[in-house]
Short mmCIF file of C-alpha atoms in Angstrom, two decimals:
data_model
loop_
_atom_site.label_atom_id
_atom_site.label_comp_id
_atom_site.label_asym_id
_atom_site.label_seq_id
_atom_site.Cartn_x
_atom_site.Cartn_y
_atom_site.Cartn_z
CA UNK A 1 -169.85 -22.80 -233.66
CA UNK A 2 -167.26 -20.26 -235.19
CA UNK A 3 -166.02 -20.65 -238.87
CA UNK A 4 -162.46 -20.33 -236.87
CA UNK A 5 -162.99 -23.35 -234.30
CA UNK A 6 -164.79 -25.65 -237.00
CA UNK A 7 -161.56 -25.43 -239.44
CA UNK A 8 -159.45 -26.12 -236.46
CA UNK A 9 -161.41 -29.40 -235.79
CA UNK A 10 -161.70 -30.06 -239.57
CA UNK A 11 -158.01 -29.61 -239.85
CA UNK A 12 -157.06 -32.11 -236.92
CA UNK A 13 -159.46 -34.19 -238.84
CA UNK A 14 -158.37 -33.86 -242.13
CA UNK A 15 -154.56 -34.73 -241.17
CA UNK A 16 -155.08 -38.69 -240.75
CA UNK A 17 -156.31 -38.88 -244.60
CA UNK A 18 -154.03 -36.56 -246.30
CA UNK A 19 -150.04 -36.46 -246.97
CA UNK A 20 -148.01 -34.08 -244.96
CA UNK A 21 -147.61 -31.54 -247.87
CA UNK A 22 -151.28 -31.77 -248.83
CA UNK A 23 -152.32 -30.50 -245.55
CA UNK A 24 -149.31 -27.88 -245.11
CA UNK A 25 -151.27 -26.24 -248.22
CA UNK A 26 -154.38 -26.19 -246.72
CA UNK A 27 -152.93 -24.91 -243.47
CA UNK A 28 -151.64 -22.10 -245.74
CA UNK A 29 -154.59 -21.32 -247.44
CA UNK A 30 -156.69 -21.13 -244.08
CA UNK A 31 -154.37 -18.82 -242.36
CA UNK A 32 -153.81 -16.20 -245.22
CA UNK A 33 -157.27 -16.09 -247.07
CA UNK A 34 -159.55 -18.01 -245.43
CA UNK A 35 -159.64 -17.21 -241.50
CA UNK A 36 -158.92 -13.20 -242.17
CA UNK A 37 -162.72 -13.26 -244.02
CA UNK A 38 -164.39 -15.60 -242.15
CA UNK A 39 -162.74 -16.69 -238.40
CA UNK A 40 -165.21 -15.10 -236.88
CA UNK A 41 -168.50 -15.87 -238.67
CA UNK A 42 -170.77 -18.35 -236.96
CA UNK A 43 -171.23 -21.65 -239.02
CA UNK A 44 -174.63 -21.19 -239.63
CA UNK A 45 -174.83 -17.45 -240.42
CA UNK A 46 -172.19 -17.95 -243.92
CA UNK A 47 -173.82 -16.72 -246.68
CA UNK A 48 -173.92 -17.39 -250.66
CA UNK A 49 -173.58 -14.28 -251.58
CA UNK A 50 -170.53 -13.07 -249.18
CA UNK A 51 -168.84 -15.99 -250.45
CA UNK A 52 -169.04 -15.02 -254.12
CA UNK A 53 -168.25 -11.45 -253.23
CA UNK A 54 -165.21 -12.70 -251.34
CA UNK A 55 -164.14 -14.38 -254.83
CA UNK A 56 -164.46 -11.79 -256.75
CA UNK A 57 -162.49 -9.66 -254.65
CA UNK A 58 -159.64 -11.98 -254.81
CA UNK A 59 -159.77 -12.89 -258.84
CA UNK A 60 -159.32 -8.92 -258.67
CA UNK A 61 -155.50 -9.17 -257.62
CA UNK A 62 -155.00 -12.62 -257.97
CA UNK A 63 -154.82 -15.54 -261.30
CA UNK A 64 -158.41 -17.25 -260.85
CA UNK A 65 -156.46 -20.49 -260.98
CA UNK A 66 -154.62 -20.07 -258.09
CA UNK A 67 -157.71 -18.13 -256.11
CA UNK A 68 -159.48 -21.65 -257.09
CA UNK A 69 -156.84 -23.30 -254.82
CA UNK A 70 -156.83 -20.98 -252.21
CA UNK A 71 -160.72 -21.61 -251.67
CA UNK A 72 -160.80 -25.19 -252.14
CA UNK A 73 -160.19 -25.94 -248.60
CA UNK A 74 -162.82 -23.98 -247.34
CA UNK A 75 -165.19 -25.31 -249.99
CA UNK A 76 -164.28 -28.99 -248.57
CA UNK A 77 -164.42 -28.19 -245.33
CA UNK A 78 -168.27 -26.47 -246.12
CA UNK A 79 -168.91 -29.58 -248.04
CA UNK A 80 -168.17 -31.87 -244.90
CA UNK A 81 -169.69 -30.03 -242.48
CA UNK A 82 -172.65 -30.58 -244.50
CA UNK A 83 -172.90 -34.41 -245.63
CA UNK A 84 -170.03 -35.98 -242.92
CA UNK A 85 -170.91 -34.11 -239.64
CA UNK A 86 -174.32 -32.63 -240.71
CA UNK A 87 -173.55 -29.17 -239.22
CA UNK A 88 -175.03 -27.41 -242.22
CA UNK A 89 -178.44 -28.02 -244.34
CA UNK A 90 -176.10 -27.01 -247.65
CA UNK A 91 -172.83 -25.76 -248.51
CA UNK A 92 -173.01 -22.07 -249.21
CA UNK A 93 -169.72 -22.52 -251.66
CA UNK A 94 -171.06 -25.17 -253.89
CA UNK A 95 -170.70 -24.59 -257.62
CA UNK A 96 -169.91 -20.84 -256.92
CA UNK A 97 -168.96 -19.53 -260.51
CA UNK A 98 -165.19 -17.59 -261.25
CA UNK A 99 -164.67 -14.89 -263.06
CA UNK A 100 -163.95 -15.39 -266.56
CA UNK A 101 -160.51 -13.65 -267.16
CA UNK A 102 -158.23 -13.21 -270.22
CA UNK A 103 -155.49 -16.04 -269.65
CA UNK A 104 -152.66 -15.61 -270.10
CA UNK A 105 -149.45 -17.62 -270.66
CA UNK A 106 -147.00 -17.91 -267.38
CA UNK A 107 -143.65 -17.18 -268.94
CA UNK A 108 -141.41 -19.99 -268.72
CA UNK A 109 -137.42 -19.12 -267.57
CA UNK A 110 -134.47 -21.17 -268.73
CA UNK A 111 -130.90 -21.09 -269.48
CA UNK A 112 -130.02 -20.96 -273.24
CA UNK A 113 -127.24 -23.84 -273.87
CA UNK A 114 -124.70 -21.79 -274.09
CA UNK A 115 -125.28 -19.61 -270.71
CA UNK A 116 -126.25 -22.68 -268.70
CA UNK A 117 -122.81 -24.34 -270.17
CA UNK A 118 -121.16 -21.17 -268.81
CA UNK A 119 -123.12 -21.07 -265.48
CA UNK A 120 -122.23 -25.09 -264.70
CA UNK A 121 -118.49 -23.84 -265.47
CA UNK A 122 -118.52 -21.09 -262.88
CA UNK A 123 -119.82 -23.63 -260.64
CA UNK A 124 -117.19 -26.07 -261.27
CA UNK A 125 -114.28 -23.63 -260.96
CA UNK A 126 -116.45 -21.98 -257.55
CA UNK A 127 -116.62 -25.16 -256.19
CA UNK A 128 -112.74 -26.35 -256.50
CA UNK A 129 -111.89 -23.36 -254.39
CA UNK A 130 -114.33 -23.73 -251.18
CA UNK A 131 -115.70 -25.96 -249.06
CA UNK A 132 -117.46 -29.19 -249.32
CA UNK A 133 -121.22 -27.80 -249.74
CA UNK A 134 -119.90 -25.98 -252.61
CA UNK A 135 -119.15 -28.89 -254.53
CA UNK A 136 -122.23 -30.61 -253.31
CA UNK A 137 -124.23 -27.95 -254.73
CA UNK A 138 -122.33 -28.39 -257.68
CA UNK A 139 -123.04 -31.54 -258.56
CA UNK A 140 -126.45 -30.98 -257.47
CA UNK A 141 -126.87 -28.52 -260.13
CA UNK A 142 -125.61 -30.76 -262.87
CA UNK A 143 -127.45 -33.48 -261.86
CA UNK A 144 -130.96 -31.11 -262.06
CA UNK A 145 -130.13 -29.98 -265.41
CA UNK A 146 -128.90 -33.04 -267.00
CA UNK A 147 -132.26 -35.20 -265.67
CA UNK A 148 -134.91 -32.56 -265.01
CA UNK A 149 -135.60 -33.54 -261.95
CA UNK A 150 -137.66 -31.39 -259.63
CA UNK A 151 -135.42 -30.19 -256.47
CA UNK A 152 -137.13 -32.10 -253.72
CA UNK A 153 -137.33 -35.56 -255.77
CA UNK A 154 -133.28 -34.97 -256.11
CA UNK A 155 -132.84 -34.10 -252.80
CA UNK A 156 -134.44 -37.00 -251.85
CA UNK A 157 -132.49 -39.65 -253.74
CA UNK A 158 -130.78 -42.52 -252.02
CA UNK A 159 -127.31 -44.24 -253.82
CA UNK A 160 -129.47 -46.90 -253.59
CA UNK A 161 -131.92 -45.23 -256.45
CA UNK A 162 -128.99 -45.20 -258.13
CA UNK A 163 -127.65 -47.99 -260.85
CA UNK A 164 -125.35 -47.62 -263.24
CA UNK A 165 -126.90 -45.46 -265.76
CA UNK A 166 -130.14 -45.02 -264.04
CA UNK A 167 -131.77 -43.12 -261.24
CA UNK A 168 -135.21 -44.62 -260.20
CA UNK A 169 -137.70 -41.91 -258.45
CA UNK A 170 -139.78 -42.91 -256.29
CA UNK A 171 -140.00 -39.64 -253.00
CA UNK A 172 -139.80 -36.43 -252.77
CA UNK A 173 -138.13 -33.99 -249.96
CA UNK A 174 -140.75 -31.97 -248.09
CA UNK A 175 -139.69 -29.12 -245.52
CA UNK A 176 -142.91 -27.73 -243.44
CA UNK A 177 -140.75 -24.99 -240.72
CA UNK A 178 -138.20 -27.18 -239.42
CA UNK A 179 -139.02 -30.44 -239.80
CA UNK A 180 -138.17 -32.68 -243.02
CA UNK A 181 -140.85 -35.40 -244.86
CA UNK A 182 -139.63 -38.05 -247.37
CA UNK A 183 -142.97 -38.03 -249.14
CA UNK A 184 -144.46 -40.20 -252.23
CA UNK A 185 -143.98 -38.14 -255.52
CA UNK A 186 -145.91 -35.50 -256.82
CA UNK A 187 -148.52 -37.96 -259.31
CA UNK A 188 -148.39 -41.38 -260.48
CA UNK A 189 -147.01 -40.23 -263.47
CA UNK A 190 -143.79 -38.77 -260.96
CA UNK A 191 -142.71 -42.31 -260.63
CA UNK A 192 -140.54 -43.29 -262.88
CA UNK A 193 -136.78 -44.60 -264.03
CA UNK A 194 -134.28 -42.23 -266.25
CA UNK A 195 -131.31 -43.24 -268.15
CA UNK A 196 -128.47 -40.98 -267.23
CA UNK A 197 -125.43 -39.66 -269.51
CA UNK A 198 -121.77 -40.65 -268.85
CA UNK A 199 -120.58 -37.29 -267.56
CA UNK A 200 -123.04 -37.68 -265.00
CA UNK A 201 -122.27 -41.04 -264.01
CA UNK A 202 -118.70 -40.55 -263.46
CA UNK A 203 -119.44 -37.35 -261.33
CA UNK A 204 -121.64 -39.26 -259.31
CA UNK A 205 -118.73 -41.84 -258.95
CA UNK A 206 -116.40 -39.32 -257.68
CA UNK A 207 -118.97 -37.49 -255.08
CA UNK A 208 -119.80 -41.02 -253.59
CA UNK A 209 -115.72 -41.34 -253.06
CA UNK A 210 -115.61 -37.80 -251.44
CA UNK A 211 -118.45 -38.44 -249.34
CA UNK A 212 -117.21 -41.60 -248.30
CA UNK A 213 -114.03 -40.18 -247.32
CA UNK A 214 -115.32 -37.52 -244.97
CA UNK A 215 -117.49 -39.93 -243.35
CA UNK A 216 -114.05 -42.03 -242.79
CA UNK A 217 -112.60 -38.89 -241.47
CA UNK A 218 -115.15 -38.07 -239.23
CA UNK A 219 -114.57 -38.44 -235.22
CA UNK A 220 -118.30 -39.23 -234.60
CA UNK A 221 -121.44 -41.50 -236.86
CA UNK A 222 -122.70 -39.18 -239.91
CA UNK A 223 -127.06 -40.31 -240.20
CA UNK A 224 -128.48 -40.51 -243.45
CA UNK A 225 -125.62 -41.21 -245.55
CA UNK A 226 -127.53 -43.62 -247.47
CA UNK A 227 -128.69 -40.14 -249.11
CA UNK A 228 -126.86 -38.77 -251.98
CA UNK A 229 -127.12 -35.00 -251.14
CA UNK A 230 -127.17 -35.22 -247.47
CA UNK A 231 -124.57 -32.13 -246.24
CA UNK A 232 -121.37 -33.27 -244.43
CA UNK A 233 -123.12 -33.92 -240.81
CA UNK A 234 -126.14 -35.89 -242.37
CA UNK A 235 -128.33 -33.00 -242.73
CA UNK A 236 -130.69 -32.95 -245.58
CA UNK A 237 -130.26 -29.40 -247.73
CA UNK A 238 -132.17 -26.43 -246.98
CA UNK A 239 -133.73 -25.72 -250.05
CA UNK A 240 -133.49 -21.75 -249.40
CA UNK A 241 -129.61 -22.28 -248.70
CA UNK A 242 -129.64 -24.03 -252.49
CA UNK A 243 -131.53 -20.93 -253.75
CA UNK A 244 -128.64 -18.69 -252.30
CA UNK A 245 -125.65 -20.21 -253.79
CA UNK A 246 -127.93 -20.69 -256.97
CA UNK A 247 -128.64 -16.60 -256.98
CA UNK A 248 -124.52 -16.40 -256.20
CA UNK A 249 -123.59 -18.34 -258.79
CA UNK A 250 -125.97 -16.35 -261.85
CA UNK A 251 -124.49 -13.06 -260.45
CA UNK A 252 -120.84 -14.30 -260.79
CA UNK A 253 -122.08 -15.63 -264.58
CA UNK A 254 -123.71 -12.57 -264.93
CA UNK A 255 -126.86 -13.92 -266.00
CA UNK A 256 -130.01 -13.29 -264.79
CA UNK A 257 -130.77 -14.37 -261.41
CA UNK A 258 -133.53 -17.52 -262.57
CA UNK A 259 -134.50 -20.12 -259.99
CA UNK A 260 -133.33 -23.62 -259.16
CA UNK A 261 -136.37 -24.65 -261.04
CA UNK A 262 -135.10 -23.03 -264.28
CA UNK A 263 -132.66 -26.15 -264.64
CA UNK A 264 -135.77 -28.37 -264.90
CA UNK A 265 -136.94 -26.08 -267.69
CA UNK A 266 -134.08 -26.32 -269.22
CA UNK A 267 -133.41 -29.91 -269.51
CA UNK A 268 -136.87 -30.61 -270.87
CA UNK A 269 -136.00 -27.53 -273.46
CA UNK A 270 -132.71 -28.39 -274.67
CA UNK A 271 -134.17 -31.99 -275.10
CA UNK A 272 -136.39 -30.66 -277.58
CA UNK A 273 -133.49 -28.60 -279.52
CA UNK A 274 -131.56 -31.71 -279.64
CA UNK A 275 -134.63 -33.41 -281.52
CA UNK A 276 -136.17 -35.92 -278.38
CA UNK A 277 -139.41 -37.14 -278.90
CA UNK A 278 -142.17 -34.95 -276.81
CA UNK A 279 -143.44 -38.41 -275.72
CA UNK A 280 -140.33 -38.90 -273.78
CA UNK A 281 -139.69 -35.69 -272.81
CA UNK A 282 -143.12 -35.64 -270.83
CA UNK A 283 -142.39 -39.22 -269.04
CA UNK A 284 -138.61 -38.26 -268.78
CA UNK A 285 -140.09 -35.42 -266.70
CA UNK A 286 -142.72 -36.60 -264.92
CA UNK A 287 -145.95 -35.41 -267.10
CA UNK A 288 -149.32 -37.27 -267.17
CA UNK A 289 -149.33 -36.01 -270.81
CA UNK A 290 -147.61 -34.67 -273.42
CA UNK A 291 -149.63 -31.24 -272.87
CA UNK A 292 -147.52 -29.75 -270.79
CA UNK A 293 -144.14 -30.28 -273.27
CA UNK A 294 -146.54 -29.29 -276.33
CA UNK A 295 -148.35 -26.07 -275.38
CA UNK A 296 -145.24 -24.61 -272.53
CA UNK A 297 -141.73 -25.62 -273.95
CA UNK A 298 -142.09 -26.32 -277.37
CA UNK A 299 -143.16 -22.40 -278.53
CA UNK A 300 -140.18 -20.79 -276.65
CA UNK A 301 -137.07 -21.97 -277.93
CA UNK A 302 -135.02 -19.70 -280.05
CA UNK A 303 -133.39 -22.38 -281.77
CA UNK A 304 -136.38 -24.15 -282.83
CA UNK A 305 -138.25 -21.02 -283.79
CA UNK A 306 -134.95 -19.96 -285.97
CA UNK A 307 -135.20 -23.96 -287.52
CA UNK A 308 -138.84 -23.76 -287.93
CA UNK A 309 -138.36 -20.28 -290.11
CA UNK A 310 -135.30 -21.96 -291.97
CA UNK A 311 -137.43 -25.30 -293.43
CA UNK A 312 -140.13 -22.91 -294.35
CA UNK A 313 -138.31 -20.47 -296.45
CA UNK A 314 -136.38 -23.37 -297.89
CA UNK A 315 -139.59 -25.18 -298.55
CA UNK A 316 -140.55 -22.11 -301.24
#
């Protein structure tokens, strides 16, 4: 049996125990670094060493943490043709070692207060002279920086996740081509309940009357209104359509162009600046631990770093 035609199997397999993003992932990882070495091998004929060489070459252009993702797929499937379908004696990819590399710290982008206060204001005044998706994406964008919420768990919030001054999340939006998932969160630790500020409450308030109103205008039935950033004919956003207006709106700012994902960054710094505990910053967010808050956000703030220098020197 080909390497190619086992993964097929193993992937038709694999798609009755795994969630729909899971497996688009693997389906990734086969198709741009797994087949291209391997389709054509037989089963039986992979060997330890090509495997390790493989590796290598791919630690050589690529962060070893994310070549470790790439491969795990294959890895599994190796591992269960061995002890579920007994196709192989062992798994050639067992224990293979990584190359030890200098790490190195991802640099985190956000908005300073003061630029994303400018870029939410460009927004506004963008989004009282166009169209309704405008404003949606609007109030989108305040809602991501003021909770920290990652863009497919706000995409996929109901009104009914909604009350009074908290939002409960519970899904996440998942695209894979055309087709849209409402998926369980991220982790365990993605579930949770946020308080919400006042400015935010009373824009939701006044997006739930506009919505309502076009659906009262509307000649025909508008699906999946019970969703809060469903688009005018009951589509769920296009992510890349967000990305487009978000790109648009940092060149009229003129700020850099960040990402969507920026605003998350943001919220979780600005939290700090305004003194939060990093305990509730990481469950505000999402975190399993406070890790992530301690070792990514906490060393890049300006502010902090100016406060930090300011006790010290008046501590002498």
């Amino acid at each position: 049996m080909l390497v190619g035609d086992y993964l097929k199997m193993w992937i038709d397999l694999k798609a009755r125990t795994v969630k729909q993003s899971t497996l688009y992932r693997i389906k990734k990882s086969i198709r741009l670094y797994i087949l291209p070495r391997f389709e054509f091998y037989k089963l039986t004929e992979i060997k330890r060493l090509e495997c390790i060489t493989w590796i290598n070459e791919l630690c050589d252009h690529l962060n070893v943490d994310s070549v470790k993702s790439y491969v795990a797929p294959f890895n599994s499937a190796l591992e269960d043709a061995v002890v579920e379908y007994q196709l192989l004696e062992s798994n050639p990819m067992k224990s293979i070692k990584y190359p030890k590399l200098h790490k190195y710290k991802k640099e985190i982008k956000f908005f300073e207060k003061d630029d994303l206060v400018y870029f939410l204001d460009i927004s506004k005044s963008h989004a009282e002279e166009n169209d309704f998706m405008d404003y949606l994406y609007f109030v989108l964008s305040i809602l991501l920086s003021r909770t920290g919420l990652r863009l497919g768990e706000a995409s996929a919030l109901k009104w009914d996740d909604w009350n009074r001054n908290k939002i409960e999340i519970n899904k996440t939006l998942y695209r894979e081509g055309k087709t849209d998932y409402i998926n369980p969160p991220k982790t365990q630790s993605s579930y949770r309940t946020i308080v919400i500020d006042r400015y935010l409450i009373e824009l939701l308030k006044n997006f739930k009357i506009k919505k309502n109103e076009l659906a009262l205008a509307s000649s025909r039935n508008i699906a999946n209104q019970e969703y809060i950033f469903a688009d005018e004919r009951g589509n769920f956003i296009k992510q890349s359509n967000y990305r487009t207006y978000f790109y648009k709106m940092c060149d009229l700012a003129e700020l850099p162009r960040l990402s969507p994902h920026a605003l998350r960054h943001s919220h979780a710094v600005h939290l700090l600046e305004s003194g939060s505990n990093i305990k509730y910053v990481s469950e505000r967010l999402g975190h399993s631990s406070i890790n992530m808050i301690a070792n990514v956000y906490l060393p890049i703030s300006k502010k902090m770093e100016t406060e930090a220098i300011s006790m010290y020197e008046r501590y002498f």
